[in-house]
Every structure is written in structure tokens, then in C-alpha cells.
Short mmCIF file of C-alpha atoms in Angstrom, two decimals:
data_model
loop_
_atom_site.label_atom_id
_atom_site.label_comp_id
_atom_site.label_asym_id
_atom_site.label_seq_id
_atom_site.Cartn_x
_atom_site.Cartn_y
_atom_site.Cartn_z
CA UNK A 1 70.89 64.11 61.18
CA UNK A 2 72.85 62.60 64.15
CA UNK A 3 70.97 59.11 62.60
CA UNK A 4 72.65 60.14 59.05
CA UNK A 5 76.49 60.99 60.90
CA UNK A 6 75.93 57.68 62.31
CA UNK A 7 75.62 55.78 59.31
CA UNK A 8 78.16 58.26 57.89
CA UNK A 9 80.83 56.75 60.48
CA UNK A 10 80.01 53.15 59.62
CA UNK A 11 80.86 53.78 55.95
CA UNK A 12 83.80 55.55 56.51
CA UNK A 13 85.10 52.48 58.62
CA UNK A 14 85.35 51.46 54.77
CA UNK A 15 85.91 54.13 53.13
CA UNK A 16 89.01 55.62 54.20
CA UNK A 17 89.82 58.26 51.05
CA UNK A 18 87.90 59.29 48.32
CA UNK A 19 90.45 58.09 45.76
CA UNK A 20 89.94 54.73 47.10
CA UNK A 21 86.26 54.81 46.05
CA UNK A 22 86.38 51.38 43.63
CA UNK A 23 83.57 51.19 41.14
CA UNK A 24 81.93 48.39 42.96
CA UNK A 25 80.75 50.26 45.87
CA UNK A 26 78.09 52.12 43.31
CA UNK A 27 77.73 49.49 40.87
CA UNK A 28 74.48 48.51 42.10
CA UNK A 29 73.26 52.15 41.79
CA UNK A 30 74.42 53.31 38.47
CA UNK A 31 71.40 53.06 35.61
CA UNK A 32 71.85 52.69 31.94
CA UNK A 33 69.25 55.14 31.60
CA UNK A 34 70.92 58.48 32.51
CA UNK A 35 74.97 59.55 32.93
CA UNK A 36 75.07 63.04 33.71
CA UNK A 37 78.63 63.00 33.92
CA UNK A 38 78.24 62.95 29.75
CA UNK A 39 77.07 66.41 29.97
CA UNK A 40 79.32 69.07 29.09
CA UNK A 41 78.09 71.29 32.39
CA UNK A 42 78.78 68.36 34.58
CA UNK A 43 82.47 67.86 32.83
CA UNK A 44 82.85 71.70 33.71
CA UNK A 45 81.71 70.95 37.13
CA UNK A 46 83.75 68.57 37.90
CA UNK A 47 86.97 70.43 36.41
CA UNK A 48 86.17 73.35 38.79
CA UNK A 49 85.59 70.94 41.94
CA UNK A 50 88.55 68.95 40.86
CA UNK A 51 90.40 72.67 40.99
CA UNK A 52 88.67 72.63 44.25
CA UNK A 53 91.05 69.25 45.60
CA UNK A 54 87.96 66.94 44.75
CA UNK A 55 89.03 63.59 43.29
CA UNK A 56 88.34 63.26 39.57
CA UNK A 57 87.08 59.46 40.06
CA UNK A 58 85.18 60.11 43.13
CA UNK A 59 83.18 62.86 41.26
CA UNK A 60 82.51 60.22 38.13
CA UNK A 61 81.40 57.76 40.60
CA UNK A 62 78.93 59.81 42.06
CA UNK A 63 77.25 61.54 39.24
CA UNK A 64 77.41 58.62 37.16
CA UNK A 65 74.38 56.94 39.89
CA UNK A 66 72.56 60.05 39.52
CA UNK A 67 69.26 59.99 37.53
CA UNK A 68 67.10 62.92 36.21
CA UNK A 69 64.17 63.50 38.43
CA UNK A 70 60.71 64.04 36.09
CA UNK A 71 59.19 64.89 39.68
CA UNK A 72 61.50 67.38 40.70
CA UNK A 73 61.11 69.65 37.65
CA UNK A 74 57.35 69.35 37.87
CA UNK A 75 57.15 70.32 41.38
CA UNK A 76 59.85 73.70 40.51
CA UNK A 77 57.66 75.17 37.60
CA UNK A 78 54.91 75.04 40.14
CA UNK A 79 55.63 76.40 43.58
CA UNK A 80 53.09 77.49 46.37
CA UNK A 81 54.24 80.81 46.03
CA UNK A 82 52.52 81.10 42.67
CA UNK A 83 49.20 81.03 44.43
CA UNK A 84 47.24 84.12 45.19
CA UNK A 85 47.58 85.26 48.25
CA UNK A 86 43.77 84.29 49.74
CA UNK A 87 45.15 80.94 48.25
CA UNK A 88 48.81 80.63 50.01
CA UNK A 89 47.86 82.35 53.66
CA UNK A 90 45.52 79.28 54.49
CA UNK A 91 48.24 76.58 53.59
CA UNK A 92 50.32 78.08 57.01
CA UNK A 93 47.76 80.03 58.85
CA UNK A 94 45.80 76.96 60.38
CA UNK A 95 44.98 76.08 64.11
CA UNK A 96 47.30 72.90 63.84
CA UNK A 97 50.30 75.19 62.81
CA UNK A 98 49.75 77.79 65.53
CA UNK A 99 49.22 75.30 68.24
CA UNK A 100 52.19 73.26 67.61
CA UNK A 101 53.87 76.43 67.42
CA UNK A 102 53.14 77.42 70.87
CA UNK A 103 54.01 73.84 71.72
CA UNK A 104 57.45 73.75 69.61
CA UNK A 105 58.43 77.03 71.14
CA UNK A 106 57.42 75.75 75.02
CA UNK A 107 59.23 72.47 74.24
CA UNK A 108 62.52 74.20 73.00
CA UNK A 109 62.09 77.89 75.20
CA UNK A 110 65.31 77.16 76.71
CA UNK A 111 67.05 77.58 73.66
CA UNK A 112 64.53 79.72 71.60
CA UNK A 113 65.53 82.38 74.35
CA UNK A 114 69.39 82.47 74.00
CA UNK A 115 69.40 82.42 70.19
CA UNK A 116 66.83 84.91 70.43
CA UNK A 117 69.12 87.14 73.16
CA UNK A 118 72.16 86.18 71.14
CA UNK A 119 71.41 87.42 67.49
CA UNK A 120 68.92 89.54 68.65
CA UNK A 121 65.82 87.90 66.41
CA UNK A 122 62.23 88.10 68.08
CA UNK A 123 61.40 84.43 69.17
CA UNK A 124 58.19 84.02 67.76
CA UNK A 125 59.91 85.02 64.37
CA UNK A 126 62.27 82.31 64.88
CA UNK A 127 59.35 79.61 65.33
CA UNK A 128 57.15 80.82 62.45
CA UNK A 129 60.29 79.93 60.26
CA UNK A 130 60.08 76.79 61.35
CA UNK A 131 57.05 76.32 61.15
CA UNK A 132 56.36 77.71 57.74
CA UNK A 133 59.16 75.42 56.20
CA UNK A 134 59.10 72.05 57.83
CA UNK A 135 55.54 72.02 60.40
CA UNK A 136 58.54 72.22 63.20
CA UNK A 137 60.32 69.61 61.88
CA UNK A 138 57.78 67.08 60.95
CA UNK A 139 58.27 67.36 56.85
CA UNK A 140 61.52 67.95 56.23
CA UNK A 141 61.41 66.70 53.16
CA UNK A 142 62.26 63.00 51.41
CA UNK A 143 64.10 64.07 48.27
CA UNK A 144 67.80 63.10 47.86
CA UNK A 145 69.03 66.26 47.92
CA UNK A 146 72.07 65.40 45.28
CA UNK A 147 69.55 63.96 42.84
CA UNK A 148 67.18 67.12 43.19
CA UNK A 149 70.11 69.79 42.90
CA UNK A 150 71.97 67.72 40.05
CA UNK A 151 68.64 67.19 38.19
CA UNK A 152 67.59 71.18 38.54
CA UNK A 153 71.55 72.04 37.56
CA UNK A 154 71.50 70.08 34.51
CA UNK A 155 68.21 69.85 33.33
CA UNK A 156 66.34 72.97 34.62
CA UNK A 157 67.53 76.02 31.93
CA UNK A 158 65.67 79.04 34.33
CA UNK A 159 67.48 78.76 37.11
CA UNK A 160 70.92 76.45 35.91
CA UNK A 161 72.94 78.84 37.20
CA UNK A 162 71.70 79.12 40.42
CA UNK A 163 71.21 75.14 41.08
CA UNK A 164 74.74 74.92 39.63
CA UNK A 165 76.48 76.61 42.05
CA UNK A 166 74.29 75.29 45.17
CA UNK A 167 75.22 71.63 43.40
CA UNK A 168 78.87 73.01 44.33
CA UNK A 169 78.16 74.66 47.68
CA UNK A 170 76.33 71.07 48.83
CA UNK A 171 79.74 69.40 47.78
CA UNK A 172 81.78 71.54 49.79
CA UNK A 173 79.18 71.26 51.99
CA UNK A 174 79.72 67.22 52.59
CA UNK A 175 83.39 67.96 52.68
CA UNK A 176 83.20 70.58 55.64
CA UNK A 177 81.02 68.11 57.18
CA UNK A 178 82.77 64.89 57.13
CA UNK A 179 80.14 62.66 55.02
CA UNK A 180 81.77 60.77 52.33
CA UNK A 181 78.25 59.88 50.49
CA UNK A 182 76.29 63.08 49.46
CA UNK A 183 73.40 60.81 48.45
CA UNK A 184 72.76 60.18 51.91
CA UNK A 185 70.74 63.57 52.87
CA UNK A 186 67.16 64.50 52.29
CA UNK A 187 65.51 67.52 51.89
CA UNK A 188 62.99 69.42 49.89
CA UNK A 189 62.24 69.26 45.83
CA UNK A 190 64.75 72.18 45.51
CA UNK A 191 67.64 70.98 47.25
CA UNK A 192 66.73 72.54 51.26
CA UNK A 193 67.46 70.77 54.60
CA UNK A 194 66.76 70.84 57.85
CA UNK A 195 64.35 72.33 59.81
CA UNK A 196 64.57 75.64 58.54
CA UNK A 197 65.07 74.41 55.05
CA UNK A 198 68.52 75.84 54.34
CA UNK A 199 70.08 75.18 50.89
CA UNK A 200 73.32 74.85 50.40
CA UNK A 201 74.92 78.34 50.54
CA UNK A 202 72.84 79.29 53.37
CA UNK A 203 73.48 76.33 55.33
CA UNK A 204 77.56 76.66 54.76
CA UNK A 205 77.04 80.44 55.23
CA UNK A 206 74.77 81.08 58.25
CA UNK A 207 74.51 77.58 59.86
CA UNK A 208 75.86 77.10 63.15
CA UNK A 209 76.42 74.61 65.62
CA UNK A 210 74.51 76.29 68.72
CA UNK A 211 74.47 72.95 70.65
CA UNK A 212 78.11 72.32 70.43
CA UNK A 213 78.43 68.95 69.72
CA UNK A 214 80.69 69.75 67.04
CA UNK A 215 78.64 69.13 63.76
CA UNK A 216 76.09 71.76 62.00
CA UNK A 217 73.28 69.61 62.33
CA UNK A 218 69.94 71.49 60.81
CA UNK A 219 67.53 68.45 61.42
CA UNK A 220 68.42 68.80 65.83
CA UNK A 221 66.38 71.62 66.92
CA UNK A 222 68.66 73.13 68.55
CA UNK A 223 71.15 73.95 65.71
CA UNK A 224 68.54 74.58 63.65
CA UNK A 225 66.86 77.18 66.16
CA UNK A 226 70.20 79.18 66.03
CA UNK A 227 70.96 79.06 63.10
CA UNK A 228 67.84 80.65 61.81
CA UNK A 229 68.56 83.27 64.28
CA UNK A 230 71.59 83.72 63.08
CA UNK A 231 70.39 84.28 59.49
CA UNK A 232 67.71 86.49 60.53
CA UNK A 233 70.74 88.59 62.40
CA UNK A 234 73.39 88.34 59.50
CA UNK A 235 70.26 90.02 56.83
CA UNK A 236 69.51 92.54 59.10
CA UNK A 237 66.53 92.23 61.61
CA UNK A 238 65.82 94.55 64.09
CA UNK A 239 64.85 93.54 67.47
CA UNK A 240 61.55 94.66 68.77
CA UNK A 241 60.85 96.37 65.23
CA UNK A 242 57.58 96.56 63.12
CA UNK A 243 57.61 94.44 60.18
CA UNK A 244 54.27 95.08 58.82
CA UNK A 245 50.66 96.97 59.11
CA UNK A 246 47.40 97.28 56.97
CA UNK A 247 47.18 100.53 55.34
CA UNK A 248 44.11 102.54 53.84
CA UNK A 249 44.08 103.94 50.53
CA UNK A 250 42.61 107.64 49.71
CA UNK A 251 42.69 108.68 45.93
CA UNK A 252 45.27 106.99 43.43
CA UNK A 253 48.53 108.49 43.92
CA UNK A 254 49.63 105.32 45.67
CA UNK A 255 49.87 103.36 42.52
CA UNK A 256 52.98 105.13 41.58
CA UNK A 257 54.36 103.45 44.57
CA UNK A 258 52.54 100.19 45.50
CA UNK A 259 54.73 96.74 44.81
CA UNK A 260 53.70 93.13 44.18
CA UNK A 261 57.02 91.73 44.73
CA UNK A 262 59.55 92.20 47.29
CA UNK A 263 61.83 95.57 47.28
CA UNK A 264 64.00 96.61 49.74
CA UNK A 265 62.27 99.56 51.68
CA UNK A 266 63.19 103.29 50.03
CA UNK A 267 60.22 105.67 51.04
CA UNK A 268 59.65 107.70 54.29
CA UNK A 269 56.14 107.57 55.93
CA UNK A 270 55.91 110.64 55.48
CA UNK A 271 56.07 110.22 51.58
CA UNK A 272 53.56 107.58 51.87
CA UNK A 273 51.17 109.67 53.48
CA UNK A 274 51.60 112.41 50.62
CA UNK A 275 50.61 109.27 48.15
CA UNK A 276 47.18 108.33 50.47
CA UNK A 277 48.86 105.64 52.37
CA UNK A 278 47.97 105.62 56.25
CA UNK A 279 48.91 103.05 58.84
CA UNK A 280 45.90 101.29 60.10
CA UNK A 281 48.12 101.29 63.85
CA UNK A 282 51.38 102.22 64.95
CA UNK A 283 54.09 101.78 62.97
CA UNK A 284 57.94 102.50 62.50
CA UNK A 285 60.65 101.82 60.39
CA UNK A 286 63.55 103.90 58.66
CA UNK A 287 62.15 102.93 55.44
CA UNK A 288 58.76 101.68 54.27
CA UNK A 289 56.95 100.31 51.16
CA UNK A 290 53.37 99.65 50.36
CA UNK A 291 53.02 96.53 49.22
CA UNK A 292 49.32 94.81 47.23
CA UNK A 293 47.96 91.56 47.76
CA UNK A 294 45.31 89.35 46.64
CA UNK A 295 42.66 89.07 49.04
CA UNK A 296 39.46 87.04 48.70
CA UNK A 297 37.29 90.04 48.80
CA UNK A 298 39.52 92.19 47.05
CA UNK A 299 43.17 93.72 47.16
CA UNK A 300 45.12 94.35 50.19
CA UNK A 301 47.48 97.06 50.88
CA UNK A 302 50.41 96.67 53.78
CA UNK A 303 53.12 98.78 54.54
CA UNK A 304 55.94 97.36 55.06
CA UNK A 305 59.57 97.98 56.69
CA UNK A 306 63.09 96.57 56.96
CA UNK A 307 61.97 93.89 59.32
CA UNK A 308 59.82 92.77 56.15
CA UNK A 309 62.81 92.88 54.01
CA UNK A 310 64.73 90.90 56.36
CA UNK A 311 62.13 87.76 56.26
CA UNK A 312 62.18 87.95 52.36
CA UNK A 313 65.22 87.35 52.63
CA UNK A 314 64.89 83.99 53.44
CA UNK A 315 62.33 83.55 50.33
CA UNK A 316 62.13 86.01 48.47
CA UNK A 317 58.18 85.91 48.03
CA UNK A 318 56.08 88.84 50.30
CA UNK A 319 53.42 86.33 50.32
CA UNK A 320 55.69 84.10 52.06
CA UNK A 321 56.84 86.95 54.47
CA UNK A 322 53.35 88.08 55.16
CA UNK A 323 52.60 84.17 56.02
CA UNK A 324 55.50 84.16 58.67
CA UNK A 325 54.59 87.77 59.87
CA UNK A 326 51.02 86.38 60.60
CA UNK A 327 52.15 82.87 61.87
CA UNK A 328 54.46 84.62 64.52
CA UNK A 329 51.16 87.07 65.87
CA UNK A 330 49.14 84.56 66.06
CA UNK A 331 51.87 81.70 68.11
CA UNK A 332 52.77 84.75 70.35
CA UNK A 333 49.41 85.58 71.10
CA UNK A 334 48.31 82.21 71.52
CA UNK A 335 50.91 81.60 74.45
CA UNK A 336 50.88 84.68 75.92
CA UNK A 337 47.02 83.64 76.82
CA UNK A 338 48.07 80.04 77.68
CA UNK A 339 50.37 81.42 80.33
CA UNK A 340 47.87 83.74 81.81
#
């Protein structure tokens, strides 16, 4: 990002206020084939931002070079999450991941350690984000991140609510920042930068600026190392907790309390216990849940804790939590033998 605030400053050398913004400077962008500023939801967007102190023209100007994104809303109706989960754990549980996690975490340890002392987050939690959402930084996406969030705001019914306001956050967002052209930012098909893949709200909410430099820059690892600590700290996690263990199953009671999706925690051990749940290991948490999954040989059963809750926080998919849960074992493992 310090490459994008770079080419920020050399526009602004021209562009001094947004009111200022003359038709000519998007000309060559603007297509005949699609306007969203003719849709009534962008006309109510843009009266709320304007209520916001955006200029009118300025918002006109942008939208008006936006075009709908076919790829976009094929790549949302199909996310990896909708895999089983013998399907999804192989996409991040690879030698190449774990590997470059130990090296990602030995390259930035400096700094992995104070965010970690700071908020309070386990490091090797704070590396598996990373490398769940971005390889540690090598994909960090190549969507515009205006076109994907206008595009899933406008012309994405499910979730236009949702992509609607993070359209508004990333905005705002710009504005906090200093950049001037909100096309100029990349990220993921649904609108997430950085590193640790923040959308909007999160990255206005929880980002922060642990280098200093004065910018909350989510592509330097650095800010992005804090500021998923940060995140992690602000939803909860508890520092040397459990966050998950395989259970075994005796009788059937449990199905009156087994989940498939994420829940926040609600059950004592104990009560799992009286259902035929028991920890395969040591395990502790105020509140558990046991949670199925699709294995290759079969279903899975895990219980989980707060620590649990706290990753699907960040996506709300316990396949995805399970991948980071496993991820983080396996990078801490890996360098505790490389140091030996």
C-alpha cells in the first residue's frame, strides 16, 4: 500500500478538492454500457453519503466509471466455504502453507511478539490468519475493490444490504485515509484487503497503525500483523486458551446438541458429558459446543470453546476456524522443532 499512497500523493498534486473533480479526469473510464448511478439504491446512496459531507458530483463521477462485474457474482454464489470439510482442510493445510508460515513468522518475530504481548492473541494464531487469507501476503487479491463492492451492492439481492453498507464504510474509509481515487485499491472478489483480508468495517473498526508511520496500511506486514491481533483481542480471545479438541461419541443423545454452523458456546462440559461427548485430551473453556464435520471417512465431532468463537468471528464458517486452528498447530510445531 505505501506503492498505492504514493501514487495517491501524485494525484492529489492535481487534485486539490473533490468538488474540483471536472468530468475529464474520468472521461476515459466511463462506459456506455453500465451507469449505476441510474439506480435508485445508488441515488439513495449517494443522498446518505452526501448527508455524510461527500460531494454530490464527486460521487456521480465515480460511480458513473463503475461497471457490473459478471465475475464477481459468479465467484460470491460459490465460495470455498461451501465445500465439505475433507474438501476445504486440504486447500490451507499443505506443506507450502506451513513452511512459509514458520518462515513468515521468523521473518516478522519481532513484531509477531509485541502484537502478540500487546492484545494478548497467541502468535501462531496471528500467522495462520494470514496465512489462511492471503498465503502471507502473496495473493492479496487483484479485484478493484470499488467495482467488486458496488457490483455485489447493486446487483447481488442476498446480501445487498450488507455490501451496501461496506460500499459506505470503504468510502469513509478513503476519506479517513487521504486517497482521493477509491478505484485505486485491490482486494478480494468480496471487497477484502490486505493481508488479513479486512473489509471495510473491519478495517475502519479494528485496523491499526502498529508501525507508526501514520497510515493504516493492511498490505505492510507490520500493520497488518497488529491489526489482526487487535481484532482477535476486540472479539474476545483468550490467551493461552483451548480452542478446540476431537471428541468421541457414546449413544445418540448428542444429536440434540451437535451444530454444523457456528454458535456461540452455551453448554458446560459437564452437560456434554451427560449427552456422550468426551474430550479426546485436555480441554477447558467456560463454555463449549460440539460441533460435526465432514470427514473423508466419515463425520467428525469437535468440541469447541470461546477461543473457537473468537476465530469465527473473523468468517463466520467453523470449517474456516477449524482450518486456522489446524494451520496454527501445525506452524507452531513446525518451529518449535526447527529451533531445537
Amino acid at each position: 500500500m505505501l506503492k498505492v499512497f504514493t501514487q495517491y500523493l501524485i494525484i492529489s498534486a492535481i487534485l486539490v478538492l473533490p468538488s474540483i473533480l471536472t468530468p475529464p479526469y474520468f472521461a476515459a473510464e466511463i462506459s456506455a454500457k453500465a451507469n449505476y448511478t441510474s439506480y435508485p439504491a445508488m441515488q439513495q446512496l449517494i443522498e446518505r453519503m452526501v448527508q455524510k459531507g461527500f460531494d454530490r458530483n464527486y460521487l456521480h463521477q465515480i460511480f458513473s466509471r463503475v461497471q457490473r462485474d459478471e465475475r464477481i457474482l459468479e465467484l460470491v454464489s460459490s465460495p470455498a466455504e461451501g465445500k465439505p470439510w475433507h474438501k476445504y482442510r486440504p486447500i490451507f493445510i499443505t506443506e507450502d502453507r506451513i513452511n512459509s508460515g514458520v518462515n513468515f513468522w521468523k521473518r516478522h518475530e519481532k513484531v509477531i511478539k509485541a502484537a502478540s504481548t500487546q492484545y494478548g492473541v497467541d502468535p501462531e494464531y496471528i500467522v495462520a490468519i494470514i496465512g489462511v487469507e492471503t498465503f502471507y501476503g502473496r495473493n492479496t487479491g487483484k479485484h478493484k475493490v470499488l467495482r467488486s463492492l458496488t457490483t455485489l451492492a447493486m446487483d447481488f439481492p442476498p446480501r445487498e444490504k450488507f455490501y451496501t453498507s461496506e460500499l459506505e464504510h470503504y468510502l469513509e474509509l478513503m476519506r479517513e485515509e487521504g486517497i482521493r481515487d477509491p478505484n485505486i485499491l485491490s482486494g478480494s472478489y468480496a471487497g477484502a484487503m490486505g493481508l488479513g483480508q479486512f473489509i471495510s468495517s473491519s478495517y475502519r473498526h479494528y485496523a491499526v497503525d502498529f508501525n507508526r508511520d501514520g497510515h493504516k496500511d493492511l498490505w505492510h506486514p507490520e500493520d497488518a500483523i497488529g491489526s489482526v491481533a487487535n481484532y482477535f483481542s476486540r472479539h474476545g480471545w483468550k490467551p493461552n486458551g483451548n480452542v478446540t479438541v476431537p471428541a468421541r461419541i457414546l449413544g445418540n443423545l448428542y444429536a440434540k446438541i451437535v451444530n454444523t454452523k457456528a454458535i456461540k458456546p452455551a453448554h458446560t462440559m459437564q452437560i456434554l458429558q451427560q449427552h456422550g461427548v468426551e474430550p479426546l485430551g485436555n480441554f477447558s473453556s467456560d463454555k463449549v459446543s460440539l460441533l460435526q464435520l465432514q470427514g473423508l471417512q466419515g463425520y467428525e465431532y469437535w468440541i469447541t470453546g470461546d477461543n473457537f468463537y473468537t476465530i469465527t468471528r473473523y468468517n463466520h464458517s467453523p470449517k474456516y476456524a477449524m482450518a486456522i486452528f489446524q494451520l496454527a498447530w501445525e506452524i507452531k510445531r513446525r518451529k518449535l522443532n526447527s529451533a531445537k
